[in-house]
Amino acid sequence: MRLRIRPVESSFYDMFSEAAAHLVDGAALLAQMLDDSSDKKAIAEKMREAEHEADETTHKIVRRVNSTFITPFDREDIYRLAGSLDDVMDFMEECVDLLGLYELEALPPEFAPQVEVLQRATQLTAEAMPRLRTMKDLEEYWIEINRLENQGDRSYRRIVADLFSGSYKSLEVLKLKDVADSLEHAIDALESVANTVEQIAVKES
Amino acid sequence: MRLRIRPVESSFYDMFSEAAAHLVDGAALLAQMLDDSSDKKAIAEKMREAEHEADETTHKIVRRVNSTFITPFDREDIYRLAGSLDDVMDFMEECVDLLGLYELEALPPEFAPQVEVLQRATQLTAEAMPRLRTMKDLEEYWIEINRLENQGDRSYRRIVADLFSGSYKSLEVLKLKDVADSLEHAIDALESVANTVEQIAVKES
Amino acid sequence: MRLRIRPVESSFYDMFSEAAAHLVDGAALLAQMLDDSSDKKAIAEKMREAEHEADETTHKIVRRVNSTFITPFDREDIYRLAGSLDDVMDFMEECVDLLGLYELEALPPEFAPQVEVLQRATQLTAEAMPRLRTMKDLEEYWIEINRLENQGDRSYRRIVADLFSGSYKSLEVLKLKDVADSLEHAIDALESVANTVEQIAVKES
């Protein structure tokens, strides 16, 4: 119905789905970083490519906003949504970049719970984006993302408490805390995506 | 006057007052954490309860926004205000949680100035919320919060400089800096509350 | 044309230009902090003055928004723009303040690339502010700021990797990372300024 009246902007939904699909890829690459036997350099290279493609999608959305007269929801909300989706990828890429920069071999197994939250939350986000078209069945998505963010928060604090327990060298602590921070920020950015979706849904309802 | 025209949404003011009252409770619990002789476990438990109740209030506000046709101010501002109030509690709860996780006995006395700022600022916030109804006498509130935030900032920097002075062990520095950060973030969130109130007041004037 | 219709608010452009001019001054002071032979105390004093003047400009803008009936663009965007410009100065002043608090002599030469980004980005911001009047030729500004922010990000990560390489003492690492963070945050705030300008331009186009 909405689409019949304003056909021109339908592809915004496709572009948001595309942005979320890059995030699913990014989270899968992070999961491979947990595997000791994987080729870390190749994964880092793929992550850089995924981040580059996500950037392209973001710019495509921004250019479309600038050149479209009628948008499916407020321009500012489109910007915010595109920006938060882009942030998620930036933080995931930062995580992998830090592993290289700090000469850490792989993601230590302690980080698996954070990565699992990212995989689950990016999957849910990718499934939710096409539903922006009808604005139906979105509430379960943002409630579940908020629950996952809480779970990620608890994982994060447990990791940091462990890092501060005295069993790591001082520099190791600093490096691994930065890595944990990047994953935590990626999860927070997924919550921002969900919050923006909630606000859009409220306005449209 | 405003109330006579749009009676239905009057309880938003009550809910914001309720949210701010939780923050006053939270800051009082933090002050008890400074007292060596207090029962830290019992305080931490009360803080978790306060945080839980604050969450309930936040969700109540969000549900009300979603189900109310006319709101006393812009939906987005209501979200932002509820979100910032919620952030304050989250950071205060984080502070207490970190003390437990890092096996620190109590809040060291150096943190008293930050806690005092939080007590004063939550008090002022709780007094200001009912005034949203008339939008009168709010300017002094946000000016004073901004002053307190500056004062908190100076306290924070002094604490960190002290932590970095060489009299603490490396892990101790990291743990206590995280604690100071959580208090600093709670104060910043109170400033966000005040900034949002200022923006609402400007729009309504 | 716009000015003939709404003459009263023309000075917003002047105030934004004034705010950006303070930032150019601040970045120049940071550059002097890199010079071993400069008088650090005198520079720190000048930085405090610059920050104070920037605060005055911010308050002038906010007061004007509050007392003006018609504003050249949305009140919220004026707030956001003034707020982000103010943040840039706060972070630059924080950097200099931390050098004093942590008893660091000068900004180590490793920080020169970050300072260069700040000098270039504040310059571009100062040149862009007067163009808000006509909303012309702003795109090249925000594209270049985004490029500079990426460049600053890479410099920042390189600095941190170096700090974590094992050649610094543990406390030195923590102090210098805080300093690098403040510069990184100043650059991020300049990106927020550019993003806000982009959003204003899109709305007006």
Coordinates of C-alpha atoms in Angstrom, one line a residue:
Chain A
M1 CA 0.0 0.0 0.0
R2 CA 2.6 2.4 1.1
L3 CA 4.7 1.2 -1.9
R4 CA 1.9 1.9 -4.4
I5 CA 1.7 5.5 -3.3
R6 CA 5.4 6.2 -3.1
P7 CA 7.2 3.7 -5.4
V8 CA 10.4 5.7 -5.9
E9 CA 11.9 5.1 -2.5
S10 CA 11.3 1.4 -2.3
S11 CA 15.0 0.6 -2.7
F12 CA 15.9 2.2 0.6
Y13 CA 14.7 -1.1 2.2
D14 CA 17.0 -3.0 -0.1
M15 CA 19.9 -0.8 0.8
F16 CA 19.4 -1.3 4.5
S17 CA 19.1 -5.0 4.0
E18 CA 22.4 -4.9 2.0
A19 CA 24.1 -2.9 4.9
A20 CA 22.9 -5.5 7.4
A21 CA 24.1 -8.4 5.2
H22 CA 27.6 -6.9 5.3
L23 CA 27.4 -7.1 9.1
V24 CA 26.5 -10.7 9.1
D25 CA 29.6 -11.3 6.9
G26 CA 31.7 -9.3 9.3
A27 CA 30.5 -11.3 12.4
A28 CA 31.3 -14.5 10.6
L29 CA 34.8 -13.3 9.9
L30 CA 35.2 -12.5 13.6
A31 CA 34.1 -16.0 14.5
Q32 CA 36.8 -17.3 12.2
M33 CA 39.3 -15.2 14.2
L34 CA 38.5 -17.4 17.2
D35 CA 39.7 -20.4 15.3
D36 CA 43.4 -21.0 16.0
S37 CA 44.0 -22.8 12.7
S38 CA 42.5 -20.2 10.4
D39 CA 44.6 -17.9 8.2
K40 CA 44.5 -14.6 10.1
K41 CA 46.0 -12.5 7.4
A42 CA 43.4 -13.7 4.8
I43 CA 40.6 -13.0 7.3
A44 CA 41.8 -9.5 8.0
E45 CA 42.0 -8.8 4.3
K46 CA 38.4 -10.0 3.8
M47 CA 37.3 -7.9 6.8
R48 CA 38.8 -4.8 5.2
E49 CA 36.9 -5.6 2.0
A50 CA 33.7 -6.1 3.9
E51 CA 34.2 -2.8 5.6
H52 CA 34.9 -1.1 2.3
E53 CA 31.7 -2.6 0.8
A54 CA 29.7 -1.5 3.8
D55 CA 31.1 2.0 3.3
E56 CA 29.9 2.0 -0.3
T57 CA 26.4 1.0 0.8
T58 CA 26.4 3.8 3.4
H59 CA 27.4 6.3 0.7
K60 CA 24.8 5.0 -1.6
I61 CA 22.1 5.5 1.0
V62 CA 23.3 9.0 1.7
R63 CA 23.4 9.9 -2.0
R64 CA 19.9 8.5 -2.4
V65 CA 18.6 10.6 0.5
N66 CA 20.1 13.7 -1.0
S67 CA 18.6 13.1 -4.5
T68 CA 15.2 11.8 -3.5
F69 CA 12.3 14.1 -3.0
I70 CA 10.1 11.7 -0.9
T71 CA 11.7 9.3 1.5
P72 CA 10.0 6.4 3.2
F73 CA 10.7 7.9 6.7
D74 CA 12.4 11.1 8.0
R75 CA 15.7 11.9 6.4
E76 CA 17.3 12.2 9.8
D77 CA 16.2 8.7 10.8
I78 CA 17.6 7.4 7.5
Y79 CA 20.9 9.1 8.3
R80 CA 20.9 7.8 11.8
L81 CA 20.1 4.2 10.8
A82 CA 22.7 4.2 8.0
G83 CA 25.2 5.8 10.4
S84 CA 24.7 3.2 13.1
L85 CA 24.8 0.3 10.7
D86 CA 28.1 1.7 9.4
D87 CA 29.4 2.0 13.0
V88 CA 28.8 -1.7 13.7
M89 CA 31.1 -2.6 10.8
D90 CA 33.7 0.0 11.7
F91 CA 34.0 -1.5 15.2
M92 CA 34.2 -5.1 14.0
E93 CA 36.9 -4.1 11.5
E94 CA 38.7 -2.2 14.3
C95 CA 38.7 -5.4 16.4
V96 CA 40.4 -7.3 13.6
D97 CA 42.8 -4.4 12.9
L98 CA 43.8 -4.2 16.5
L99 CA 44.6 -7.9 16.6
G100 CA 47.1 -7.3 13.8
L101 CA 48.5 -4.0 15.1
Y102 CA 49.0 -5.5 18.6
E103 CA 50.5 -8.7 17.2
L104 CA 48.0 -10.9 18.9
E105 CA 47.7 -14.2 17.2
A106 CA 44.0 -14.8 17.4
L107 CA 40.9 -13.8 19.3
P108 CA 41.3 -15.6 22.7
P109 CA 38.5 -18.1 23.5
E110 CA 37.3 -15.8 26.3
F111 CA 35.9 -13.5 23.6
A112 CA 33.6 -16.2 22.1
P113 CA 30.5 -15.1 24.1
Q114 CA 30.9 -11.5 22.7
V115 CA 31.3 -12.9 19.1
E116 CA 28.2 -15.1 19.6
V117 CA 26.2 -12.1 20.6
L118 CA 27.4 -10.3 17.5
Q119 CA 26.5 -13.2 15.2
R120 CA 23.1 -13.5 16.7
A121 CA 22.4 -9.8 16.7
T122 CA 23.6 -9.1 13.2
Q123 CA 21.5 -12.1 12.0
L124 CA 18.4 -10.6 13.7
T125 CA 19.2 -7.2 12.3
A126 CA 19.5 -8.6 8.8
E127 CA 16.1 -10.3 9.2
A128 CA 14.5 -7.2 10.5
M129 CA 15.6 -4.7 7.8
P130 CA 13.2 -6.0 5.1
R131 CA 10.3 -5.7 7.6
L132 CA 10.8 -1.9 7.6
R133 CA 8.8 -2.0 4.4
T134 CA 5.6 -3.0 6.2
M135 CA 6.7 -2.0 9.8
K136 CA 5.2 -5.2 11.0
D137 CA 6.7 -7.7 13.5
L138 CA 9.6 -5.4 14.5
E139 CA 8.9 -5.2 18.2
E140 CA 10.3 -8.7 18.9
Y141 CA 13.5 -7.7 17.1
W142 CA 14.3 -4.7 19.2
I143 CA 13.4 -6.4 22.4
E144 CA 15.7 -9.3 21.6
I145 CA 18.5 -7.0 20.6
N146 CA 18.2 -5.2 23.9
R147 CA 18.3 -8.5 25.7
L148 CA 21.4 -9.5 23.7
E149 CA 23.1 -6.2 24.5
N150 CA 22.6 -6.9 28.2
Q151 CA 24.0 -10.3 27.7
G152 CA 27.0 -8.9 25.8
D153 CA 27.5 -6.3 28.6
R154 CA 27.8 -9.1 31.2
S155 CA 30.2 -11.0 29.0
Y156 CA 32.3 -7.9 28.6
R157 CA 32.5 -7.2 32.3
R158 CA 33.4 -10.8 33.0
I159 CA 36.2 -10.6 30.4
V160 CA 37.6 -7.3 31.9
A161 CA 37.4 -8.7 35.5
D162 CA 39.4 -11.7 34.2
L163 CA 41.9 -9.5 32.5
F164 CA 42.3 -7.5 35.8
S165 CA 42.7 -10.7 37.9
G166 CA 46.5 -10.6 37.9
S167 CA 47.1 -13.5 35.5
Y168 CA 48.0 -11.3 32.5
K169 CA 51.0 -9.1 31.9
S170 CA 50.3 -5.4 32.0
L171 CA 50.6 -4.7 28.3
E172 CA 48.5 -7.8 27.5
V173 CA 45.8 -6.5 29.7
L174 CA 45.7 -3.2 27.8
K175 CA 45.8 -4.8 24.4
L176 CA 43.0 -7.3 25.2
K177 CA 40.9 -4.7 26.9
D178 CA 41.0 -2.6 23.7
V179 CA 39.9 -5.6 21.7
A180 CA 37.0 -6.3 24.1
D181 CA 36.1 -2.6 23.9
S182 CA 35.8 -2.8 20.1
L183 CA 33.4 -5.8 20.3
E184 CA 31.4 -4.1 23.1
H185 CA 31.1 -1.0 20.9
A186 CA 30.0 -3.1 17.9
I187 CA 27.2 -4.6 20.1
D188 CA 26.2 -1.1 21.4
A189 CA 26.0 0.1 17.8
L190 CA 23.6 -2.8 17.0
E191 CA 21.5 -1.6 19.9
S192 CA 21.5 2.0 18.4
V193 CA 20.3 0.5 15.2
A194 CA 17.4 -1.3 17.0
N195 CA 16.6 1.9 19.0
T196 CA 16.4 3.9 15.7
V197 CA 14.1 1.3 14.2
E198 CA 11.9 1.5 17.3
Q199 CA 11.7 5.3 17.0
I200 CA 10.8 5.0 13.3
A201 CA 8.2 2.4 14.0
V202 CA 6.6 4.6 16.7
K203 CA 6.4 7.6 14.4
E204 CA 4.9 5.6 11.6
S205 CA 2.3 3.9 13.8
Chain B
M1 CA -3.6 25.7 31.2
R2 CA -1.6 23.3 29.1
L3 CA -3.1 20.5 31.2
R4 CA -6.6 21.6 30.6
I5 CA -6.2 21.4 26.9
R6 CA -4.3 18.0 26.8
P7 CA -5.2 16.2 30.0
V8 CA -4.3 12.7 28.9
E9 CA -0.6 13.0 28.9
S10 CA -0.2 14.6 32.3
S11 CA 1.4 11.5 33.8
F12 CA 4.5 11.8 31.7
Y13 CA 5.6 14.4 34.3
D14 CA 5.0 11.9 37.0
M15 CA 7.0 9.2 35.2
F16 CA 9.9 11.5 34.7
S17 CA 9.8 12.5 38.4
E18 CA 9.7 8.8 39.2
A19 CA 12.8 8.1 37.0
A20 CA 14.7 10.9 38.7
A21 CA 13.7 9.7 42.2
H22 CA 15.4 6.4 41.4
L23 CA 18.6 8.3 40.6
V24 CA 18.5 10.0 44.0
D25 CA 18.3 6.6 45.5
G26 CA 21.2 5.3 43.4
A27 CA 23.4 8.2 44.4
A28 CA 22.6 7.6 48.1
L29 CA 23.7 4.0 47.6
L30 CA 27.0 5.2 46.0
A31 CA 27.6 7.4 49.0
Q32 CA 27.1 4.4 51.3
M33 CA 29.8 2.6 49.2
L34 CA 32.3 5.2 50.4
D35 CA 31.7 4.2 54.0
D36 CA 34.1 1.5 55.1
S37 CA 31.8 -0.1 57.7
S38 CA 28.8 -0.5 55.4
D39 CA 27.6 -3.9 54.1
K40 CA 28.8 -3.8 50.5
K41 CA 26.9 -6.9 49.3
A42 CA 23.6 -5.5 50.6
I43 CA 24.2 -2.2 49.0
A44 CA 25.1 -3.8 45.7
E45 CA 21.9 -5.8 45.9
K46 CA 19.8 -2.7 46.5
M47 CA 21.6 -1.0 43.6
R48 CA 20.6 -3.8 41.3
E49 CA 17.0 -3.5 42.5
A50 CA 17.1 0.3 42.0
E51 CA 18.4 -0.2 38.4
H52 CA 15.7 -2.8 37.8
E53 CA 13.0 -0.4 39.0
A54 CA 14.5 2.4 36.9
D55 CA 14.3 0.1 33.8
E56 CA 10.6 -0.5 34.6
T57 CA 10.0 3.2 34.7
T58 CA 11.8 3.7 31.4
H59 CA 9.8 1.0 29.7
K60 CA 6.6 2.5 31.1
I61 CA 7.5 5.8 29.5
V62 CA 8.3 4.2 26.2
R63 CA 5.1 2.2 26.2
R64 CA 3.1 5.3 27.0
V65 CA 4.7 7.2 24.1
N66 CA 3.8 4.4 21.8
S67 CA 0.1 4.3 22.9
T68 CA -0.6 8.0 23.3
F69 CA -1.9 10.1 20.5
I70 CA -0.8 13.5 21.9
T71 CA 2.3 13.9 23.9
P72 CA 3.3 16.9 26.0
F73 CA 6.4 17.4 23.9
D74 CA 8.0 15.8 20.9
R75 CA 8.2 12.0 21.0
E76 CA 11.8 12.1 20.2
D77 CA 12.6 14.4 23.1
I78 CA 10.6 12.1 25.4
Y79 CA 12.7 9.2 24.2
R80 CA 15.9 11.1 24.6
L81 CA 15.0 12.3 28.1
A82 CA 14.0 8.8 29.2
G83 CA 17.1 7.3 27.6
S84 CA 19.5 9.8 29.4
L85 CA 17.8 9.3 32.8
D86 CA 18.2 5.5 32.2
D87 CA 21.9 6.0 31.3
V88 CA 22.6 7.7 34.6
M89 CA 21.3 4.7 36.6
D90 CA 23.1 2.3 34.3
F91 CA 26.5 4.0 35.0
M92 CA 25.9 4.2 38.7
E93 CA 25.0 0.5 38.8
E94 CA 28.1 -0.2 36.6
C95 CA 30.2 1.6 39.2
V96 CA 28.9 -0.7 42.0
D97 CA 29.1 -3.8 39.8
L98 CA 32.8 -3.0 39.0
L99 CA 33.7 -2.7 42.6
G100 CA 32.4 -6.3 43.1
L101 CA 33.9 -7.7 39.9
Y102 CA 37.3 -6.2 40.6
E103 CA 37.2 -7.3 44.2
L104 CA 37.7 -3.7 45.5
E105 CA 36.5 -3.4 49.0
A106 CA 34.8 0.0 48.9
L107 CA 34.9 3.2 47.0
P108 CA 38.2 4.9 48.0
P109 CA 37.8 8.3 49.7
E110 CA 39.3 10.0 46.6
F111 CA 36.0 9.4 44.9
A112 CA 34.0 11.3 47.4
P113 CA 34.0 14.6 45.3
Q114 CA 32.5 12.7 42.3
V115 CA 29.8 11.1 44.5
E116 CA 28.9 14.4 46.0
V117 CA 28.5 15.9 42.5
L118 CA 26.2 12.9 41.7
Q119 CA 24.2 13.4 44.9
R120 CA 23.7 17.1 44.2
A121 CA 23.0 16.7 40.5
T122 CA 20.4 13.9 41.0
Q123 CA 18.7 16.0 43.7
L124 CA 18.5 19.0 41.3
T125 CA 17.2 16.8 38.5
A126 CA 14.5 15.3 40.7
E127 CA 13.4 18.8 41.7
A128 CA 13.4 20.0 38.1
M129 CA 11.3 17.1 36.6
P130 CA 7.9 18.3 38.1
R131 CA 8.7 21.8 36.7
L132 CA 8.5 20.4 33.1
R133 CA 4.7 20.7 33.6
T134 CA 4.8 24.5 33.6
M135 CA 8.3 24.9 31.9
K136 CA 9.0 27.5 34.6
D137 CA 12.2 28.0 36.6
L138 CA 14.1 25.4 34.6
E139 CA 17.0 27.6 33.5
E140 CA 18.7 27.7 36.9
Y141 CA 18.6 23.9 36.9
W142 CA 20.4 23.4 33.7
I143 CA 23.0 26.1 34.4
E144 CA 23.7 24.5 37.8
I145 CA 24.0 21.0 36.3
N146 CA 26.5 22.4 33.7
R147 CA 28.5 23.9 36.6
L148 CA 28.4 20.7 38.5
E149 CA 29.5 18.7 35.5
N150 CA 32.5 21.0 35.1
Q151 CA 33.3 20.5 38.8
G152 CA 33.0 16.7 38.4
D153 CA 35.3 16.9 35.4
R154 CA 38.0 18.6 37.5
S155 CA 37.5 16.0 40.2
Y156 CA 37.8 13.2 37.7
R157 CA 41.0 14.5 36.2
R158 CA 42.5 15.0 39.6
I159 CA 41.7 11.4 40.5
V160 CA 43.3 10.1 37.3
A161 CA 46.4 12.2 37.7
D162 CA 46.7 10.8 41.3
L163 CA 46.2 7.2 39.9
F164 CA 49.0 7.9 37.4
S165 CA 51.4 9.4 40.0
G166 CA 53.2 6.1 40.6
S167 CA 51.8 5.3 44.0
Y168 CA 49.5 2.5 42.8
K169 CA 50.1 -0.9 41.3
S170 CA 49.5 -1.1 37.6
L171 CA 46.3 -3.3 37.9
E172 CA 45.0 -1.1 40.7
V173 CA 45.3 1.9 38.4
L174 CA 43.3 0.2 35.7
K175 CA 40.6 -0.9 38.0
L176 CA 40.2 2.4 39.8
K177 CA 40.3 4.3 36.5
D178 CA 37.3 2.2 35.3
V179 CA 35.4 3.0 38.5
A180 CA 36.2 6.8 38.0
D181 CA 35.1 6.5 34.4
S182 CA 31.7 5.0 35.4
L183 CA 31.1 7.9 37.8
E184 CA 32.2 10.5 35.2
H185 CA 29.8 8.9 32.7
A186 CA 26.9 9.1 35.1
I187 CA 27.6 12.8 35.6
D188 CA 27.9 13.3 31.8
A189 CA 24.5 11.6 31.4
L190 CA 23.0 14.0 34.0
E191 CA 24.3 16.8 31.8
S192 CA 22.6 15.2 28.8
V193 CA 19.3 15.1 30.8
A194 CA 19.8 18.9 31.5
N195 CA 20.6 19.6 27.8
T196 CA 17.5 17.8 26.6
V197 CA 15.4 19.7 29.1
E198 CA 16.9 22.9 27.8
Q199 CA 16.1 22.0 24.3
I200 CA 12.5 21.1 25.2
A201 CA 12.1 24.4 27.0
V202 CA 13.4 26.4 24.1
K203 CA 11.0 24.7 21.7
E204 CA 8.1 25.3 24.0
S205 CA 8.9 28.9 24.7
Chain C
M1 CA 18.3 36.5 -1.0
R2 CA 17.7 34.5 2.1
L3 CA 19.2 37.4 4.0
R4 CA 16.8 39.9 2.6
I5 CA 13.9 37.9 3.7
R6 CA 15.1 37.1 7.2
P7 CA 17.7 39.7 8.1
V8 CA 17.6 39.3 11.8
E9 CA 19.4 36.0 12.1
S10 CA 22.3 36.7 9.8
S11 CA 24.7 36.9 12.7
F12 CA 24.4 33.2 13.4
Y13 CA 26.9 32.7 10.5
D14 CA 29.2 35.2 12.1
M15 CA 29.0 33.4 15.5
F16 CA 29.7 30.0 13.9
S17 CA 32.7 31.5 12.1
E18 CA 33.8 32.9 15.4
A19 CA 33.5 29.5 17.1
A20 CA 35.6 27.9 14.3
A21 CA 38.2 30.6 14.5
H22 CA 38.8 29.7 18.2
L23 CA 39.4 26.1 17.1
V24 CA 42.1 27.2 14.6
D25 CA 43.8 29.1 17.5
G26 CA 43.5 26.0 19.7
A27 CA 45.1 23.7 17.1
A28 CA 48.0 26.2 16.6
L29 CA 48.6 26.1 20.4
L30 CA 48.7 22.2 20.2
A31 CA 51.3 22.5 17.5
Q32 CA 53.4 24.7 19.8
M33 CA 53.1 22.0 22.4
L34 CA 55.1 19.7 20.0
D35 CA 58.0 22.2 20.1
D36 CA 60.5 21.2 22.9
S37 CA 61.7 24.8 23.4
S38 CA 58.3 26.5 23.8
D39 CA 57.0 27.8 27.1
K40 CA 54.5 25.0 28.0
K41 CA 53.0 26.9 31.0
A42 CA 52.3 30.0 28.8
I43 CA 50.7 27.8 26.1
A44 CA 48.5 26.0 28.6
E45 CA 47.3 29.4 29.9
K46 CA 46.5 30.6 26.4
M47 CA 44.6 27.3 25.8
R48 CA 42.5 27.9 28.9
E49 CA 41.7 31.4 27.6
A50 CA 40.9 30.1 24.1
E51 CA 38.6 27.5 25.7
H52 CA 36.9 30.2 27.8
E53 CA 36.3 32.4 24.8
A54 CA 34.9 29.4 22.8
D55 CA 32.5 28.8 25.7
E56 CA 31.4 32.4 25.5
T57 CA 30.7 32.1 21.8
T58 CA 28.7 28.9 22.4
H59 CA 26.6 30.6 25.1
K60 CA 26.1 33.6 22.8
I61 CA 24.7 31.2 20.1
V62 CA 22.4 29.4 22.6
R63 CA 21.1 32.7 24.0
R64 CA 20.5 33.9 20.4
V65 CA 18.5 30.8 19.5
N66 CA 16.4 31.2 22.6
S67 CA 15.6 34.9 21.8
T68 CA 15.2 34.7 18.1
F69 CA 11.9 33.9 16.5
I70 CA 13.1 32.8 13.1
T71 CA 16.4 31.0 12.8
P72 CA 18.3 30.3 9.6
F73 CA 18.0 26.5 10.1
D74 CA 16.3 24.2 12.6
R75 CA 17.0 25.1 16.2
E76 CA 18.1 21.6 17.0
D77 CA 20.7 21.7 14.2
I78 CA 22.0 25.0 15.6
Y79 CA 22.3 23.5 19.0
R80 CA 24.0 20.4 17.6
L81 CA 26.4 22.4 15.5
A82 CA 27.3 24.7 18.4
G83 CA 27.7 21.7 20.7
S84 CA 30.0 19.9 18.4
L85 CA 32.2 23.0 17.8
D86 CA 32.4 23.4 21.6
D87 CA 33.4 19.7 22.0
V88 CA 36.3 20.1 19.7
M89 CA 37.7 22.9 21.9
D90 CA 37.0 21.0 25.1
F91 CA 39.0 18.0 23.8
M92 CA 41.9 20.1 22.6
E93 CA 42.0 21.9 26.0
E94 CA 41.8 18.5 27.7
C95 CA 44.9 17.3 25.8
V96 CA 46.9 20.3 27.1
D97 CA 45.5 19.9 30.6
L98 CA 46.4 16.2 30.7
L99 CA 50.0 17.1 29.7
G100 CA 50.2 19.3 32.8
L101 CA 48.4 17.0 35.2
Y102 CA 50.5 13.9 34.1
E103 CA 53.7 16.0 34.3
L104 CA 54.6 15.2 30.7
E105 CA 57.0 17.8 29.3
A106 CA 55.7 18.2 25.8
L107 CA 53.6 16.5 23.2
P108 CA 55.9 13.7 22.0
P109 CA 56.8 13.9 18.2
E110 CA 54.7 10.7 17.6
F111 CA 51.6 12.9 18.0
A112 CA 52.6 15.3 15.2
P113 CA 50.4 13.5 12.6
Q114 CA 47.3 13.9 14.8
V115 CA 48.0 17.6 15.4
E116 CA 48.5 18.1 11.7
V117 CA 45.1 16.6 11.0
L118 CA 43.6 18.9 13.7
Q119 CA 45.3 22.0 12.1
R120 CA 44.1 21.1 8.6
A121 CA 40.5 20.1 9.8
T122 CA 40.0 23.2 11.9
Q123 CA 41.2 25.4 9.0
L124 CA 38.7 23.8 6.6
T125 CA 36.0 24.1 9.2
A126 CA 36.7 27.8 9.7
E127 CA 36.6 28.3 5.9
A128 CA 33.3 26.4 5.6
M129 CA 31.3 28.2 8.3
P130 CA 30.8 31.4 6.3
R131 CA 29.5 29.3 3.4
L132 CA 26.6 28.2 5.5
R133 CA 25.1 31.5 4.5
T134 CA 24.7 30.4 0.8
M135 CA 24.9 26.6 1.4
K136 CA 27.2 26.5 -1.6
D137 CA 30.4 24.5 -2.0
L138 CA 30.0 22.7 1.3
E139 CA 30.2 19.1 -0.1
E140 CA 34.0 19.2 -0.7
Y141 CA 34.4 20.4 2.9
W142 CA 32.6 17.4 4.6
I143 CA 34.2 14.9 2.2
E144 CA 37.6 16.2 3.0
I145 CA 36.9 16.2 6.8
N146 CA 35.8 12.6 6.5
R147 CA 39.0 11.8 4.7
L148 CA 41.0 13.5 7.4
E149 CA 39.2 11.7 10.1
N150 CA 40.1 8.4 8.5
Q151 CA 43.7 9.6 8.3
G152 CA 43.6 10.6 12.0
D153 CA 42.2 7.3 12.9
R154 CA 45.1 5.5 11.3
S155 CA 47.6 7.8 13.0
Y156 CA 45.9 7.1 16.3
R157 CA 46.0 3.3 16.0
R158 CA 49.7 3.5 15.0
I159 CA 50.5 5.6 18.1
V160 CA 48.6 3.1 20.3
A161 CA 50.3 0.1 18.7
D162 CA 53.7 1.8 19.4
L163 CA 52.7 2.6 23.0
F164 CA 51.8 -1.1 23.4
S165 CA 55.1 -2.3 21.8
G166 CA 56.9 -2.8 25.1
S167 CA 59.2 0.2 24.9
Y168 CA 57.3 2.3 27.4
K169 CA 56.8 2.0 31.1
S170 CA 53.3 0.9 32.1
L171 CA 52.3 4.3 33.5
E172 CA 53.8 6.1 30.6
V173 CA 51.6 4.0 28.3
L174 CA 48.4 5.0 30.2
K175 CA 49.3 8.7 30.3
L176 CA 50.2 8.9 26.6
K177 CA 47.1 6.8 25.6
D178 CA 44.9 9.3 27.4
V179 CA 46.6 12.2 25.5
A180 CA 46.2 10.4 22.2
D181 CA 42.5 9.7 23.1
S182 CA 41.9 13.4 23.6
L183 CA 43.3 14.3 20.2
E184 CA 41.3 11.5 18.6
H185 CA 38.1 12.7 20.2
A186 CA 38.8 16.3 19.0
I187 CA 39.1 15.0 15.5
D188 CA 35.9 12.9 15.9
A189 CA 34.1 16.1 17.1
L190 CA 35.2 17.9 13.9
E191 CA 33.7 15.0 12.0
S192 CA 30.4 15.5 13.9
V193 CA 30.5 19.2 12.9
A194 CA 30.9 18.2 9.3
N195 CA 28.1 15.6 9.6
T196 CA 25.8 18.2 11.0
V197 CA 26.6 20.7 8.3
E198 CA 25.9 17.9 5.7
Q199 CA 22.5 17.2 7.3
I200 CA 21.6 20.9 7.4
A201 CA 22.6 21.3 3.7
V202 CA 20.5 18.3 2.7
K203 CA 17.4 19.7 4.5
E204 CA 17.9 23.1 2.9
S205 CA 18.5 21.7 -0.6

